[in-house]
C-alpha cells in the first residue's frame, strides 16, 4: 500500500484510493453476549461460545451443540443475523473471531464474546477477513496486555484501524478470500478423513499381527 493508500495488486476496474477507518465507524454497535449457562441442544436454538469457534477455520464447530439455559423469548437481543461478527474478549482465545452465516441457523452468542454489527454500506466478509491478518494479530497482542488475564474490550475493538476500498471492491475481495478459506477447509477435512482411515487400517493390521482369532 503506497502513500495514496492504493494496493499494488487489485481486481481490474478499481482505481480509487482506500480509506482508513476505525472498526467503530464501520459497525453500528458493540454488544456483550448472553450471560447464561449452556444446556442440552433442543434441536433448534444453538448457543455459540468461544470454544465452539473452530481455531483454524473460524467456523461454527457443530461437534458439541448446546442451547442457552434461559428463557429464549426474552433473548432476542442475543440472536445473530447477517453481518454480525463476534470477537472473543478475554482469556487465551482473546481476538478470535467468527462471522455469522445464514446456514448456521438460529444462533445465540454467549458471554465473553462481543458482537459487532457491520453497517450495510460495508461488506461483512471483507471486514471479517481483516481479522484473519497478521496486522490484526499484532493489534490483539499489544492491546490485550493486562496485569492479569489478557483481554480486549468493546471500546478497544472499536479503535482497530482498517483500510477499506469501495463497497464493490470489498465484496470482490471478501468473496475471493472466502473461496480460498472454503478450499482450505475442504482439504483439511479430506486430510482428517484420510488420517482416520489410515489409523483404522493400522489398527486392523496390528490386530492380525498380534495373533487375534481372525489372524491370517
Coordinates of C-alpha atoms in Angstrom, one line a residue:
X1 CA 0.0 0.0 0.0
X2 CA 1.6 3.3 -1.0
X3 CA 1.1 6.8 0.4
X4 CA -2.1 7.2 -1.7
X5 CA -3.4 4.0 0.0
X6 CA -3.6 2.1 -3.2
X7 CA -2.6 -1.6 -3.2
X8 CA -0.1 -2.8 -5.7
X9 CA -2.4 -5.7 -6.8
X10 CA -6.1 -5.4 -7.2
X11 CA -9.1 -6.5 -9.3
X12 CA -9.4 -4.9 -12.8
X13 CA -11.5 -1.8 -13.0
X14 CA -10.8 -0.4 -9.5
X15 CA -8.6 2.6 -9.2
X16 CA -9.9 4.6 -6.2
X17 CA -7.9 5.2 -3.1
X18 CA -8.6 3.1 0.0
X19 CA -9.7 5.0 3.1
X20 CA -8.6 4.3 6.7
X21 CA -11.5 3.8 9.1
X22 CA -11.8 2.5 12.6
X23 CA -13.9 -0.5 13.3
X24 CA -16.2 1.7 15.3
X25 CA -17.1 3.7 12.2
X26 CA -17.8 0.5 10.2
X27 CA -20.2 -1.1 12.8
X28 CA -23.4 0.2 14.4
X29 CA -22.8 -1.3 17.8
X30 CA -20.6 -3.5 20.0
X31 CA -22.6 -5.7 22.4
X32 CA -21.6 -8.2 25.0
X33 CA -23.0 -11.7 24.9
X34 CA -25.7 -13.6 26.8
X35 CA -24.9 -14.4 30.5
X36 CA -26.4 -17.8 30.6
X37 CA -25.1 -21.4 31.1
X38 CA -25.3 -24.0 28.3
X39 CA -27.7 -26.9 28.3
X40 CA -28.5 -29.8 26.1
X41 CA -29.3 -28.8 22.5
X42 CA -33.0 -28.5 21.9
X43 CA -32.7 -29.1 18.2
X44 CA -33.3 -25.5 17.1
X45 CA -31.6 -22.9 19.3
X46 CA -27.8 -23.1 19.0
X47 CA -25.6 -21.5 21.6
X48 CA -22.2 -20.2 20.4
X49 CA -19.4 -20.0 22.9
X50 CA -15.7 -19.2 22.4
X51 CA -14.9 -22.9 22.4
X52 CA -17.5 -23.5 19.6
X53 CA -15.5 -21.4 17.2
X54 CA -13.0 -23.6 15.3
X55 CA -9.4 -22.4 15.8
X56 CA -8.3 -22.8 12.2
X57 CA -11.4 -22.2 10.1
X58 CA -13.2 -19.7 12.5
X59 CA -16.4 -21.5 11.6
X60 CA -19.1 -22.8 14.0
X61 CA -18.0 -26.3 15.2
X62 CA -21.1 -28.4 15.5
X63 CA -19.4 -31.3 17.4
X64 CA -20.9 -30.3 20.8
X65 CA -24.0 -28.3 20.1
X66 CA -25.8 -26.7 23.1
X67 CA -28.7 -24.3 23.7
X68 CA -28.7 -21.4 26.1
X69 CA -30.2 -22.3 29.5
X70 CA -32.5 -19.3 29.7
X71 CA -35.9 -18.0 28.6
X72 CA -35.4 -17.7 24.8
X73 CA -38.4 -15.5 24.5
X74 CA -36.5 -12.6 26.2
X75 CA -33.2 -13.3 24.5
X76 CA -33.8 -11.8 21.0
X77 CA -31.1 -9.2 21.5
X78 CA -28.6 -12.0 21.5
X79 CA -29.7 -13.6 18.3
X80 CA -27.2 -13.4 15.5
X81 CA -28.1 -12.2 12.0
X82 CA -26.3 -11.5 8.7
X83 CA -23.4 -9.1 9.0
X84 CA -22.7 -9.9 12.7
X85 CA -19.1 -10.6 13.6
X86 CA -18.1 -12.0 17.1
X87 CA -14.9 -11.2 18.9
X88 CA -13.5 -13.1 21.9
X89 CA -12.8 -10.6 24.6
X90 CA -10.8 -12.4 27.2
X91 CA -8.5 -15.4 28.0
X92 CA -6.3 -17.4 25.8
X93 CA -8.6 -17.1 22.9
X94 CA -8.8 -13.3 23.0
X95 CA -9.1 -11.9 19.5
X96 CA -10.7 -15.0 18.0
X97 CA -13.4 -14.0 15.5
X98 CA -16.5 -15.6 13.9
X99 CA -18.7 -14.3 11.1
X100 CA -22.3 -15.4 11.3
X101 CA -23.6 -17.1 8.1
X102 CA -27.2 -18.0 7.5
X103 CA -26.6 -21.7 7.2
X104 CA -25.6 -21.8 10.9
X105 CA -29.3 -21.4 11.6
X106 CA -30.7 -19.9 14.8
X107 CA -27.7 -18.9 16.9
X108 CA -27.4 -17.0 20.2
X109 CA -24.0 -15.8 21.4
X110 CA -22.6 -16.3 24.8
X111 CA -20.8 -14.1 27.3
X112 CA -17.0 -13.5 26.8
X113 CA -18.0 -12.6 23.2
X114 CA -18.6 -9.2 21.7
X115 CA -20.9 -8.7 18.7
X116 CA -20.2 -6.1 16.1
X117 CA -23.0 -5.3 13.6
X118 CA -21.4 -4.3 10.3
X119 CA -23.2 -1.4 8.6
X120 CA -24.9 -2.3 5.3
X121 CA -22.6 0.0 3.3
X122 CA -19.7 -2.2 4.2
X123 CA -19.1 -5.9 3.3
X124 CA -19.1 -8.1 6.4
X125 CA -16.9 -10.8 4.8
X126 CA -14.3 -8.2 3.9
X127 CA -14.2 -6.8 7.4
X128 CA -14.1 -10.3 8.8
X129 CA -11.2 -11.3 6.6
X130 CA -9.3 -8.3 8.0
X131 CA -9.4 -10.0 11.4
X132 CA -7.5 -13.0 10.0
X133 CA -4.4 -11.0 9.2
X134 CA -1.0 -10.6 10.8
X135 CA -1.8 -6.9 11.3
X136 CA -4.9 -7.8 13.4
X137 CA -2.9 -10.4 15.4
X138 CA -0.3 -7.7 16.2
X139 CA -3.1 -5.4 17.3
X140 CA -4.6 -8.1 19.6
X141 CA -1.1 -8.9 21.0
X142 CA -0.5 -5.3 22.0
X143 CA -4.0 -4.3 23.0
X144 CA -4.8 -7.4 25.1
X145 CA -1.9 -6.9 27.5
X146 CA -3.2 -6.7 31.1
X147 CA -1.7 -7.1 34.5
X148 CA -3.8 -10.3 34.8
X149 CA -5.7 -12.2 32.2
X150 CA -5.4 -10.9 28.6
X151 CA -8.4 -9.1 27.3
X152 CA -9.8 -6.6 24.7
X153 CA -13.0 -4.7 25.5
X154 CA -15.6 -3.2 23.1
X155 CA -14.1 0.3 23.1
X156 CA -10.6 -1.1 22.2
X157 CA -12.1 -3.3 19.4
X158 CA -13.8 -0.2 18.0
X159 CA -10.4 1.5 17.6
X160 CA -9.0 -1.2 15.4
X161 CA -7.9 0.6 12.1
X162 CA -8.9 -0.9 8.7
X163 CA -8.2 0.3 5.2
X164 CA -11.3 0.0 3.1
X165 CA -12.0 0.4 -0.7
X166 CA -15.4 1.0 -2.3
X167 CA -18.2 -1.4 -1.4
X168 CA -18.0 -3.2 -4.8
X169 CA -14.3 -3.8 -4.3
X170 CA -14.8 -5.0 -0.7
X171 CA -17.4 -7.6 -2.0
X172 CA -14.9 -8.8 -4.6
X173 CA -12.1 -9.2 -2.2
X174 CA -14.2 -10.7 0.6
X175 CA -15.7 -13.3 -1.8
X176 CA -12.3 -14.2 -3.2
X177 CA -10.7 -14.7 0.2
X178 CA -13.8 -16.7 1.5
X179 CA -13.5 -19.0 -1.5
X180 CA -9.8 -19.7 -0.6
X181 CA -10.9 -20.4 3.0
X182 CA -13.5 -22.9 1.8
X183 CA -10.9 -24.7 -0.3
X184 CA -8.6 -24.9 2.7
X185 CA -11.3 -26.2 4.9
X186 CA -12.3 -28.8 2.3
X187 CA -8.8 -30.1 2.0
X188 CA -8.4 -30.1 5.8
X189 CA -11.5 -32.3 6.1
X190 CA -10.2 -34.7 3.4
X191 CA -6.8 -34.9 5.2
X192 CA -8.6 -35.6 8.5
X193 CA -10.6 -38.4 6.8
X194 CA -7.5 -39.9 5.3
X195 CA -5.7 -39.9 8.7
X196 CA -8.7 -41.6 10.3
X197 CA -8.8 -44.2 7.6
X198 CA -5.0 -44.8 8.0
X199 CA -5.4 -45.2 11.7
X200 CA -8.3 -47.7 11.3
X201 CA -6.2 -49.8 8.8
X202 CA -3.2 -49.7 11.0
X203 CA -5.2 -51.0 14.0
X204 CA -6.6 -53.8 11.9
X205 CA -3.1 -54.8 10.7
X206 CA -1.8 -54.7 14.3
X207 CA -4.7 -56.9 15.5
X208 CA -3.9 -59.5 12.8
X209 CA -0.2 -59.5 13.5
X210 CA -0.9 -59.7 17.2
X211 CA -2.4 -63.2 17.0
X212 CA -6.1 -62.4 17.2
X213 CA -8.6 -65.2 16.3
X214 CA -9.1 -63.7 12.9
X215 CA -5.3 -63.5 12.2
X216 CA -4.2 -64.7 8.8

